[in-house]
Coordinates of C-alpha atoms in Angstrom, one line a residue:
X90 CA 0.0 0.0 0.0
X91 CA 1.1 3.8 -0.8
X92 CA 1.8 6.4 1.8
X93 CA 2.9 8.9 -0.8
X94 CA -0.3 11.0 -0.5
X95 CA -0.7 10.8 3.3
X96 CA 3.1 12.5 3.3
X97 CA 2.8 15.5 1.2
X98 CA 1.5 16.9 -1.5
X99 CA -1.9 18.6 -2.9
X100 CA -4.2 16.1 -0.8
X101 CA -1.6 15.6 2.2
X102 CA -0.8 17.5 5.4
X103 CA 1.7 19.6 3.3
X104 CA -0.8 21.0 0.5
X105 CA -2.9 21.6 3.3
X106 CA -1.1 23.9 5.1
X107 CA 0.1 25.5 2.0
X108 CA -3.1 25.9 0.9
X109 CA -4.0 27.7 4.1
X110 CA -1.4 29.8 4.5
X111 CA -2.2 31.2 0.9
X112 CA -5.4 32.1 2.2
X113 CA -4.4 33.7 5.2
X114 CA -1.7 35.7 3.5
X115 CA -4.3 37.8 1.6
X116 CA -6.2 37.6 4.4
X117 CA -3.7 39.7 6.7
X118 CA -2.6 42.0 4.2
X119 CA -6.0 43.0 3.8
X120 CA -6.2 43.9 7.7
X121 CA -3.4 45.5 7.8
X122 CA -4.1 47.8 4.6
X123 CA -7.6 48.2 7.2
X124 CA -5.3 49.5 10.0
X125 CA -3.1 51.8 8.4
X126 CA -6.5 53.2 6.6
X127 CA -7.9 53.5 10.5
X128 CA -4.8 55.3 11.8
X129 CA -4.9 57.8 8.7
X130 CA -8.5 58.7 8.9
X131 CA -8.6 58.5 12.6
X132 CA -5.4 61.3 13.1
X133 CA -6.9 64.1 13.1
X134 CA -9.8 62.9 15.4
X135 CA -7.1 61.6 17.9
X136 CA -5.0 65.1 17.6
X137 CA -8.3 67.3 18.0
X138 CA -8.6 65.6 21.4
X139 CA -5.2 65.8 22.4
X140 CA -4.7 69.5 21.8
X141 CA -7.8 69.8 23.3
X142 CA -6.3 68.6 26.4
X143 CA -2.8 69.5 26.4
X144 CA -1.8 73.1 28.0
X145 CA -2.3 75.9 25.4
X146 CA 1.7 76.4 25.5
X147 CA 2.3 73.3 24.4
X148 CA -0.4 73.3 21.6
X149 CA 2.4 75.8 20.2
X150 CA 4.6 74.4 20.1
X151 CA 6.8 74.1 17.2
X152 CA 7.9 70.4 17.7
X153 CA 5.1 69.1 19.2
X154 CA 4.9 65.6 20.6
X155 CA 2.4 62.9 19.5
X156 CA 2.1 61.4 22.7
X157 CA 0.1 63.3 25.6
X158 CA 2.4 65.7 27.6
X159 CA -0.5 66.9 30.3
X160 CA -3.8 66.7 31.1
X161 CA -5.8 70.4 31.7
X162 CA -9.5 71.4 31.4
X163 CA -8.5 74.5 31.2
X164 CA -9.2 74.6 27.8
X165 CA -12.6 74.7 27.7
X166 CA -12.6 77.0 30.2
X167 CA -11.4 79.2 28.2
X168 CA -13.6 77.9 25.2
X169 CA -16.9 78.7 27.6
X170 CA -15.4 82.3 28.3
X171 CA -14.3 83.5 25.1
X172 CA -17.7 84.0 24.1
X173 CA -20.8 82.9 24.3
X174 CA -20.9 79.0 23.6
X175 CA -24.6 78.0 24.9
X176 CA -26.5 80.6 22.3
X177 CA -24.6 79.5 19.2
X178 CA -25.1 76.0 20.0
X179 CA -29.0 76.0 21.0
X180 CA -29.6 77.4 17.7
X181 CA -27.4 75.0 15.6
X182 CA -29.7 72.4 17.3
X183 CA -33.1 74.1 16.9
X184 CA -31.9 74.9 12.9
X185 CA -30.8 70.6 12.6
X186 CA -33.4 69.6 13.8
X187 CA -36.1 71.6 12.2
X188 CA -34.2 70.8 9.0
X189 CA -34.0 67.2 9.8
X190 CA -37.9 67.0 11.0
X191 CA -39.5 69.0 7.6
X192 CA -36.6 67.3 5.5
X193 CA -37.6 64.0 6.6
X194 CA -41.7 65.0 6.3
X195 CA -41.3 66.5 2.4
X196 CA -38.8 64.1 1.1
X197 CA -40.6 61.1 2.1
X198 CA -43.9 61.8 0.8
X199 CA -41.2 63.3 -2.6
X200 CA -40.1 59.9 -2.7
X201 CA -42.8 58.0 -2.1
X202 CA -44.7 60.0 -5.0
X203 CA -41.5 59.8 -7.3
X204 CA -41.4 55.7 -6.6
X205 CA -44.9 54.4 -6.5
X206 CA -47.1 57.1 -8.7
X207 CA -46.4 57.2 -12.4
X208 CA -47.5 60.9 -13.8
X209 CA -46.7 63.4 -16.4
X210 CA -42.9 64.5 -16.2
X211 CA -41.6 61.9 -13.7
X212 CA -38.5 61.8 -15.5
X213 CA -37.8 65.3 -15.6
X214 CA -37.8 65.5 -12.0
X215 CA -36.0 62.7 -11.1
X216 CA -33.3 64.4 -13.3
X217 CA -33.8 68.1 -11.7
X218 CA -33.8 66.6 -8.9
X219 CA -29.5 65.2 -9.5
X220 CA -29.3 68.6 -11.5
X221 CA -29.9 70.7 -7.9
X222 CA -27.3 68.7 -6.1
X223 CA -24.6 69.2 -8.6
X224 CA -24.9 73.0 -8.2
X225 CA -22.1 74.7 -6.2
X226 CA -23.1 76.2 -2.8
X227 CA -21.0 79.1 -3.4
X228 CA -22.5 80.5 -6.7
X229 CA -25.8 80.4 -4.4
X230 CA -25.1 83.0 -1.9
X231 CA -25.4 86.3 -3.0
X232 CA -29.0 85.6 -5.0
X233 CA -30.1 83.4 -1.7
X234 CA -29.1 86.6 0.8
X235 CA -30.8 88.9 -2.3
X236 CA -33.8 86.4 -1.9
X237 CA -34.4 86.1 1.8
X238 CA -33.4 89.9 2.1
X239 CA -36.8 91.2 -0.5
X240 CA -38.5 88.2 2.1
X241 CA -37.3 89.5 5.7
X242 CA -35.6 86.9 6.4
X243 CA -32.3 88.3 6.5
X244 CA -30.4 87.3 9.6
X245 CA -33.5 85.0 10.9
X246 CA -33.4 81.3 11.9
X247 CA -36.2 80.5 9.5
X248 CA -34.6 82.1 6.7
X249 CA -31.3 79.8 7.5
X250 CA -33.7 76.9 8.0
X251 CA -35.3 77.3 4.0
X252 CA -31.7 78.0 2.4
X253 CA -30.7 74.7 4.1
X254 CA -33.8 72.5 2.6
X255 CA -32.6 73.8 -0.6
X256 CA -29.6 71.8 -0.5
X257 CA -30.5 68.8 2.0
X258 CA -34.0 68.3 0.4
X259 CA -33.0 66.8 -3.1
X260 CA -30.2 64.7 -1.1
X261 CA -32.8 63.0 1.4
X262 CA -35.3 63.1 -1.9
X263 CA -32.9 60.9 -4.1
X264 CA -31.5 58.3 -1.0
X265 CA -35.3 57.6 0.3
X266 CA -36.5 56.9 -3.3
X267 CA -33.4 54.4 -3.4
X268 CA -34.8 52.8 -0.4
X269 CA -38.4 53.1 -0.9
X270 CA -37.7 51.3 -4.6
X271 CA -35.9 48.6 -2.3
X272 CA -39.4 47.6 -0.7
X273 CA -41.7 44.9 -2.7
X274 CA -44.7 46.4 -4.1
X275 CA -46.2 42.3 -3.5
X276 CA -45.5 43.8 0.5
X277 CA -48.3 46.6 -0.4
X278 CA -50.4 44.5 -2.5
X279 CA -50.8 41.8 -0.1
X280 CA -51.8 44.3 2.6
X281 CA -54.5 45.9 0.6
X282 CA -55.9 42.8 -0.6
X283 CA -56.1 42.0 2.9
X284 CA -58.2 45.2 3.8
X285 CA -55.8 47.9 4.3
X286 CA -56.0 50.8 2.1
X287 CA -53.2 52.6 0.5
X288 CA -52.6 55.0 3.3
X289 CA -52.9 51.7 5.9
X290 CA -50.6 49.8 3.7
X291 CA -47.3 52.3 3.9
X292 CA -47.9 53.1 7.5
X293 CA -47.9 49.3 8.8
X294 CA -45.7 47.7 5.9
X295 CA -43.8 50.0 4.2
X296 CA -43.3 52.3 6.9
X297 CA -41.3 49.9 9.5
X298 CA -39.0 48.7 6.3
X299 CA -38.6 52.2 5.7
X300 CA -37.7 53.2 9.3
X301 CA -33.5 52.2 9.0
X302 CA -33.6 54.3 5.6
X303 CA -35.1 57.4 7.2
X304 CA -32.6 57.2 10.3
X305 CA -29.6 56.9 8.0
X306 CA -30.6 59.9 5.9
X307 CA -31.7 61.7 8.7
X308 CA -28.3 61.2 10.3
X309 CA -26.8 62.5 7.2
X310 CA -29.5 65.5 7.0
X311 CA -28.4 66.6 10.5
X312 CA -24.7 66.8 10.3
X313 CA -24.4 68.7 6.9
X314 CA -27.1 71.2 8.9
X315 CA -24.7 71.3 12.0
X316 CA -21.4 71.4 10.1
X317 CA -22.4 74.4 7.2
X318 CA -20.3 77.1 8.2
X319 CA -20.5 79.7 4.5
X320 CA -24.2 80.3 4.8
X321 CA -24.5 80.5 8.3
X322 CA -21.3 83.3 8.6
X323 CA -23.1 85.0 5.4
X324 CA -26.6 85.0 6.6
X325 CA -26.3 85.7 9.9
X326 CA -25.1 88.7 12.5
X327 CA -22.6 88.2 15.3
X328 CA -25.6 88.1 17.7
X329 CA -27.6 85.2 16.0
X330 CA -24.5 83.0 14.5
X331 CA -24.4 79.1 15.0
X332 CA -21.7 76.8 16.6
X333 CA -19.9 76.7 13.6
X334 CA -19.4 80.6 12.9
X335 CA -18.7 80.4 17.2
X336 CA -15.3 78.6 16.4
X337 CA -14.3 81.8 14.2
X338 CA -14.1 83.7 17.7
X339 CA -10.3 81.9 18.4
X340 CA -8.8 83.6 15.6
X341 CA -8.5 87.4 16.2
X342 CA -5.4 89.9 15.2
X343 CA -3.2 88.7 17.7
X344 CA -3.5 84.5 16.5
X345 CA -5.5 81.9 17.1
X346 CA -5.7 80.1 20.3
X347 CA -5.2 76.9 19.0
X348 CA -6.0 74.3 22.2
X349 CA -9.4 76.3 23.3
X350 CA -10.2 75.9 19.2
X351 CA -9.8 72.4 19.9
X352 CA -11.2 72.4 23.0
X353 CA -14.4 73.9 21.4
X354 CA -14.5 71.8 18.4
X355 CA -14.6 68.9 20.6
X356 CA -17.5 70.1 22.6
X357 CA -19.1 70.7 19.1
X358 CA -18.4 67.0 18.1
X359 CA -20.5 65.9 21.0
X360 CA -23.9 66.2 19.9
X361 CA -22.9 64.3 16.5
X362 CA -21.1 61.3 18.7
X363 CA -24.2 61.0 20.5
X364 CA -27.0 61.0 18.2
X365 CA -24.9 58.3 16.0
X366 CA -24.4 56.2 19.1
X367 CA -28.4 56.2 19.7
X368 CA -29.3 55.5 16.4
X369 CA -26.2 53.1 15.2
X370 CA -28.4 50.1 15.1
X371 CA -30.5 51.2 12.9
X372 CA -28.0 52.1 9.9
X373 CA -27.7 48.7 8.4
X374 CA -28.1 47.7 5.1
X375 CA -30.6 44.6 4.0
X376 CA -33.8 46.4 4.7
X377 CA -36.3 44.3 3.7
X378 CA -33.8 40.6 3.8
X379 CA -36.5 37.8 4.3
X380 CA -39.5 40.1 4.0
X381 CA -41.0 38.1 0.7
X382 CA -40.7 34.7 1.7
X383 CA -41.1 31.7 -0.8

């Protein structure tokens, strides 16, 4: 009888381990290429934070070190004194969240229309629609601050809240018509043949698929509204500016305080960290897996 094949070979002990180590070669390089991507895009998060909390001299200093030389909160001390942080911050939430809530409200019944309803000139907005979005911001502002200027609503929070649908709107438009096209129309059909009408239909069926859609676009909806810094400087005085135009108060004619920037920034970054936290598990792809069975 042969041993040959119990000894080495493609079928033996040998090939097998070959054979696995090929697959785990690939395997780690693609981990580490994961890592070093990690480490580049997580920099400038990690050096936010440590300026934050290093001592303002050292945030200076010309050969800084990458490793934390001290811990201070008086950083944000100084963030909360410079000027007022509270007022800039309420209305950056009360202006992402009323964008968020009548974003969410119009662009799902946009989208539901766009993706269920066939009528006269569906195409045309569906294409407008992409067309709005590859506008620049910047060639906006002077006939938005002409427009909301004839309007009175220079300098107001409502006027900042309508200039911001203008550019969130077709965004949250286009991403729930992806998701709403996602859902079976057999999921409707079988619902109304069962008694429910139209209305009944969305709100028990297609709503709850729709639910992780919504939170993800919402989620996307809120931070461009928190982050938008042009419009918000442009449209708005020194009493009535947001979080974002608040930061600009750490660069004045003698420099820019550098650590209670960072200190600030960080305190900014809060609200985002949380809300993303809270709604994490429901930002996952596969909306309706196993919903049409058979």
């Amino acid at each position: 009888m042969s041993t040959t094949s119990s000894v080495g070979g493609p079928s033996g002990v040998g090939g097998t381990t070959v054979a696995s180590g090929r697959r785990r070669s690939p395997k780690l390089g693609w981990n580490l290429l994961g890592l070093v991507v990690f480490l580049v895009l997580g920099f400038p998060l990690y050096w936010m934070l440590d300026t934050a909390f290093k001592p303002a001299k050292d945030a200076i200093d010309p050969d800084p070190s990458l490793l934390p030389t001290g811990l201070t909160l008086a950083n944000f001390k100084r963030a909360l004194d410079i000027a007022d942080f509270w007022g800039p911050v309420g209305r950056s939430l009360v202006v992402s969240l009323s964008v968020v809530v009548i974003g969410m409200v119009v662009g799902m019944l946009a989208a539901l229309a766009i993706s269920r309803f066939a009528f006269r000139g569906r195409k045309i907005v569906i294409v407008g629609i992409l067309a709005v979005q590859m506008v620049p911001l910047v060639a906006m502002i002077i006939p938005v601050f002409l427009l909301l200027n004839d309007l009175g609503q220079y300098d107001k929070l409502t006027g900042l809240i309508v200039t911001y649908l203008t550019f969130i709107l077709p965004f949250t438009v286009w991403t729930l018509r992806g998701f709403i096209v996602n859902i079976p129309r057999e999921l409707e059909e079988a619902a109304m043949v069962d008694g429910c009408s139209r209305t009944g239909a969305f709100l028990r069926v297609v709503f709850p698929l729709l639910a992780p859609g919504m939170v993800a676009t919402s989620v996307y909806g809120f931070i461009q509204a928190w982050n938008e810094y042009l419009y918000a400087l442009m449209l708005m005085s020194q009493e009535h500016q947001t979080a974002t135009v608040w930061l600009g108060n750490f660069t004045t004619k003698h420099g820019t305080e550098y650590a209670p920037m960072m200190a600030g920034a960080t305190m900014m970054a809060v609200p985002i960290v949380v809300l993303f936290l809270l709604v994490q598990r429901k930002m996952a792809a596969g909306l309706t897996a196993g919903a049409v069975k058979g």
